[in-house]
Amino acid sequence: MDEHKESLRKTAMSIIDTLYQGEAFLTAGFLASDTQLWTPFNSQEHYPAQVQAYLKTLQAQAHKIRHKSCSIVEQTNDLCILSGSYHVEWEHDRAKKELMCYTMVLKRDSRGKTKIRHLHISQDRNSGLELYIKDIRERAFFIEEDELLYLEASHNHIIWHCKYFEVESVGSLKEMEKVLPQSFIRVQRSFIVNTRHVRKIARCYAEMDNTETIQIPVKRYCDIRKSILRTKGEQ
């Protein structure tokens, strides 16, 4: 077993534990000046100045944490992305076990200390995966699967069309086909659509929730239509 990876997993689980167990000083040691924290209790971003109040909210409600999974999604020399899940029993209802999921980005600072760059906690996986991408200006974006409408190829770049914004990154649709879930289907050479947001499919195009239409090749229309309906559970 890779000892470094195991150490990172233990660090991630320890951070989750301290959020709920009242050990705020331990968690604060992992905070950086630009730490971003999203929670199921408040959709707003929480930066270090507000973390102490937020921790008190969690600590007052939580009773017991049981980790279910923790895996490394991506790792570089100074950055690690982890994804995990855990069950939490709440003080007000100990019979209820709620599944919580998280995406965490840990990064070494200039002194070599591990800090939280990003922590996103959600109540379940109904909203799908959270995708981590870097745009052409090296800015990090965390896009929930349900926010993504479709991907468009543009030379050696990808344009991520989301509900309220667009992001351009370096990459290819061929690479993305390998990592995206089955709800995403490549309908032609330049487009991959999120079938959750296909409002209508007709000969020979798919209309998305934002009213944009994406052409489907005539020769592939029947097969693509069947695939879209199958993933949407309509066939």
Coordinates of C-alpha atoms in Angstrom, one line a residue:
M1 CA 0.0 0.0 0.0
D2 CA 1.3 3.5 -0.8
E3 CA 2.0 5.0 2.6
H4 CA 1.7 8.6 1.3
K5 CA -1.7 8.0 -0.2
E6 CA -2.9 6.3 2.9
S7 CA -1.7 9.2 4.9
L8 CA -3.6 11.6 2.7
R9 CA -6.8 9.5 3.1
K10 CA -6.4 9.5 6.9
T11 CA -5.8 13.3 6.9
A12 CA -9.1 13.8 4.9
M13 CA -11.1 11.6 7.3
S14 CA -9.5 13.3 10.3
I15 CA -10.6 16.7 8.9
I16 CA -14.2 15.5 8.5
D17 CA -14.1 14.1 12.0
T18 CA -12.9 17.4 13.6
L19 CA -15.6 19.3 11.8
Y20 CA -18.2 17.4 13.9
Q21 CA -16.3 16.6 17.1
G22 CA -15.7 20.1 18.5
E23 CA -11.9 20.0 17.9
A24 CA -12.0 23.3 16.0
F25 CA -8.3 24.0 16.7
L26 CA -7.3 20.9 14.8
T27 CA -9.4 21.8 11.8
A28 CA -8.3 25.4 11.9
G29 CA -4.7 24.2 11.5
F30 CA -5.6 22.9 8.0
L31 CA -7.3 26.2 6.9
A32 CA -5.6 28.5 4.4
S33 CA -6.3 32.2 3.8
D34 CA -8.3 31.2 0.6
T35 CA -10.0 28.0 1.9
Q36 CA -13.5 27.5 0.4
L37 CA -16.1 25.5 2.2
W38 CA -19.5 24.6 0.9
T39 CA -22.0 22.8 3.2
P40 CA -25.5 21.3 3.1
F41 CA -26.6 23.7 5.8
N42 CA -25.8 26.8 3.9
S43 CA -25.2 27.1 0.2
Q44 CA -23.0 30.2 0.7
E45 CA -19.3 30.0 0.6
H46 CA -17.6 29.9 4.1
Y47 CA -14.2 31.4 4.5
P48 CA -12.0 31.2 7.6
A49 CA -13.6 34.2 9.2
Q50 CA -16.9 32.4 9.4
V51 CA -15.7 28.9 10.0
Q52 CA -15.7 29.1 13.8
A53 CA -19.5 29.9 13.9
Y54 CA -20.1 27.2 11.3
L55 CA -18.3 24.6 13.3
K56 CA -20.4 25.4 16.4
T57 CA -23.5 24.6 14.3
L58 CA -22.2 21.3 13.2
Q59 CA -21.0 20.3 16.7
A60 CA -24.3 21.1 18.2
Q61 CA -26.1 18.8 15.9
A62 CA -23.8 15.8 15.2
H63 CA -23.6 12.7 17.4
K64 CA -21.5 10.1 15.6
I65 CA -19.5 9.8 12.3
R66 CA -18.9 6.5 10.5
H67 CA -16.7 6.7 7.4
K68 CA -17.9 4.7 4.4
S69 CA -15.3 5.5 1.7
C70 CA -12.4 7.8 0.9
S71 CA -10.5 7.7 -2.4
I72 CA -7.9 9.8 -4.2
V73 CA -9.3 11.2 -7.5
E74 CA -6.2 13.0 -8.6
Q75 CA -2.7 13.7 -7.2
T76 CA 0.2 15.9 -8.1
N77 CA 3.3 16.9 -6.3
D78 CA 1.6 19.6 -4.2
L79 CA -2.1 19.0 -4.7
C80 CA -4.5 16.1 -4.0
I81 CA -8.2 15.7 -4.8
L82 CA -10.1 13.3 -2.6
S83 CA -13.7 12.1 -2.7
G84 CA -15.5 10.3 0.1
S85 CA -18.7 9.5 2.0
Y86 CA -19.7 8.9 5.6
H87 CA -22.8 8.3 7.7
V88 CA -23.7 10.8 10.4
E89 CA -26.1 10.2 13.3
W90 CA -27.7 13.5 14.5
E91 CA -28.2 14.4 18.1
H92 CA -31.8 15.2 17.6
D93 CA -32.6 11.8 15.9
R94 CA -30.0 9.1 16.6
A95 CA -32.0 6.5 14.8
K96 CA -31.5 8.4 11.6
K97 CA -28.3 7.7 9.6
E98 CA -27.7 10.2 6.9
L99 CA -25.3 9.7 4.0
M100 CA -23.0 12.7 3.5
C101 CA -20.6 13.0 0.6
Y102 CA -17.6 15.3 0.1
T103 CA -15.0 16.4 -2.3
M104 CA -11.8 17.8 -0.8
V105 CA -8.7 19.4 -2.2
L106 CA -5.6 19.4 -0.1
K107 CA -2.6 21.5 -1.1
R108 CA 0.9 22.0 0.4
D109 CA 1.7 25.6 1.3
S110 CA 5.1 27.3 0.9
R111 CA 6.3 25.7 4.2
G112 CA 5.3 22.2 3.1
K113 CA 2.2 22.1 5.4
T114 CA -1.0 20.5 4.2
K115 CA -3.9 22.9 3.9
I116 CA -7.5 22.6 2.7
R117 CA -8.0 24.5 -0.5
H118 CA -11.6 23.4 -1.1
L119 CA -14.2 21.3 0.8
H120 CA -17.6 20.6 -0.6
I121 CA -20.1 18.6 1.5
S122 CA -23.4 17.4 0.1
Q123 CA -26.2 15.4 1.8
D124 CA -26.4 12.7 -0.9
R125 CA -25.3 11.7 -4.4
N126 CA -28.7 12.5 -6.0
S127 CA -27.1 15.5 -7.7
G128 CA -24.4 13.3 -9.2
L129 CA -20.7 13.8 -9.4
E130 CA -18.8 17.0 -8.8
L131 CA -16.3 17.6 -11.6
Y132 CA -13.0 19.4 -11.0
I133 CA -11.5 21.3 -13.9
K134 CA -9.0 24.0 -14.6
D135 CA -9.8 26.6 -17.2
I136 CA -7.3 28.1 -19.7
R137 CA -6.3 30.6 -17.1
E138 CA -5.5 27.9 -14.6
R139 CA -8.5 28.8 -12.4
A140 CA -10.1 25.9 -10.6
F141 CA -13.8 25.1 -11.0
F142 CA -16.0 22.6 -9.2
I143 CA -19.0 21.8 -11.3
E144 CA -21.8 19.6 -10.1
E145 CA -23.0 17.1 -12.7
D146 CA -26.5 18.4 -12.7
E147 CA -25.2 22.0 -13.5
L148 CA -23.6 20.8 -16.7
L149 CA -25.7 20.9 -19.9
Y150 CA -23.3 19.9 -22.5
L151 CA -19.6 19.9 -23.6
E152 CA -18.5 21.4 -26.9
A153 CA -15.1 20.7 -28.6
S154 CA -13.2 23.6 -29.9
H155 CA -9.9 22.6 -31.5
N156 CA -7.9 21.2 -28.5
H157 CA -10.2 22.9 -26.0
I158 CA -13.5 22.0 -24.3
I159 CA -16.2 24.5 -23.6
W160 CA -18.3 23.5 -20.6
H161 CA -21.8 24.8 -21.1
C162 CA -23.5 25.1 -17.6
K163 CA -26.8 26.4 -16.5
Y164 CA -25.5 29.9 -15.7
F165 CA -22.0 30.2 -17.1
E166 CA -19.4 28.7 -19.4
V167 CA -15.9 27.5 -18.8
E168 CA -13.2 26.8 -21.4
S169 CA -10.5 24.3 -20.6
V170 CA -7.7 22.3 -22.4
G171 CA -8.7 18.8 -23.3
S172 CA -10.6 16.5 -25.7
L173 CA -14.1 14.9 -25.7
K174 CA -12.4 11.6 -26.2
E175 CA -10.7 12.0 -22.8
M176 CA -13.9 13.1 -21.2
E177 CA -15.9 10.1 -22.5
K178 CA -13.7 7.9 -20.3
V179 CA -14.6 9.7 -17.1
L180 CA -18.1 11.1 -17.4
P181 CA -21.0 9.0 -16.2
Q182 CA -23.4 7.1 -18.5
S183 CA -25.9 10.0 -18.4
F184 CA -23.5 11.8 -20.8
I185 CA -23.7 10.8 -24.5
R186 CA -21.6 11.9 -27.4
V187 CA -24.2 12.8 -30.1
Q188 CA -21.7 14.0 -32.7
R189 CA -18.0 14.7 -33.1
S190 CA -18.1 18.1 -31.3
F191 CA -20.7 17.6 -28.6
I192 CA -21.4 15.5 -25.5
V193 CA -24.8 16.1 -23.9
N194 CA -26.1 15.6 -20.4
T195 CA -29.2 13.5 -21.1
R196 CA -30.8 14.9 -17.8
H197 CA -31.1 18.2 -19.6
V198 CA -32.3 17.0 -23.0
R199 CA -35.8 18.6 -23.2
K200 CA -36.7 17.2 -26.6
I201 CA -35.2 14.9 -29.3
A202 CA -36.4 15.2 -32.9
R203 CA -35.1 14.4 -36.3
C204 CA -32.3 15.2 -36.3
Y205 CA -31.4 17.3 -33.2
A206 CA -31.6 17.4 -29.4
E207 CA -33.0 20.5 -27.7
M208 CA -31.5 21.3 -24.3
D209 CA -33.1 22.8 -21.2
N210 CA -31.6 26.2 -22.2
T211 CA -33.4 25.9 -25.6
E212 CA -30.1 25.4 -27.5
T213 CA -30.3 22.8 -30.2
I214 CA -27.5 20.3 -31.1
Q215 CA -27.5 18.6 -34.4
I216 CA -27.4 14.8 -34.6
P217 CA -26.0 13.1 -37.7
V218 CA -28.7 11.5 -39.8
K219 CA -27.0 8.1 -39.9
R220 CA -26.6 8.0 -36.1
Y221 CA -30.0 9.5 -35.2
C222 CA -31.8 6.3 -34.4
D223 CA -29.1 4.8 -32.2
I224 CA -28.5 8.1 -30.4
R225 CA -32.2 8.6 -29.8
K226 CA -32.5 5.1 -28.3
S227 CA -29.4 5.8 -26.1
I228 CA -30.8 9.1 -24.8
L229 CA -34.3 7.6 -24.0
R230 CA -32.7 4.6 -22.3
T231 CA -30.6 6.8 -20.0
K232 CA -33.6 9.0 -19.2
G233 CA -35.6 5.8 -18.4
E234 CA -38.2 6.5 -21.1
Q235 CA -37.8 3.2 -23.0

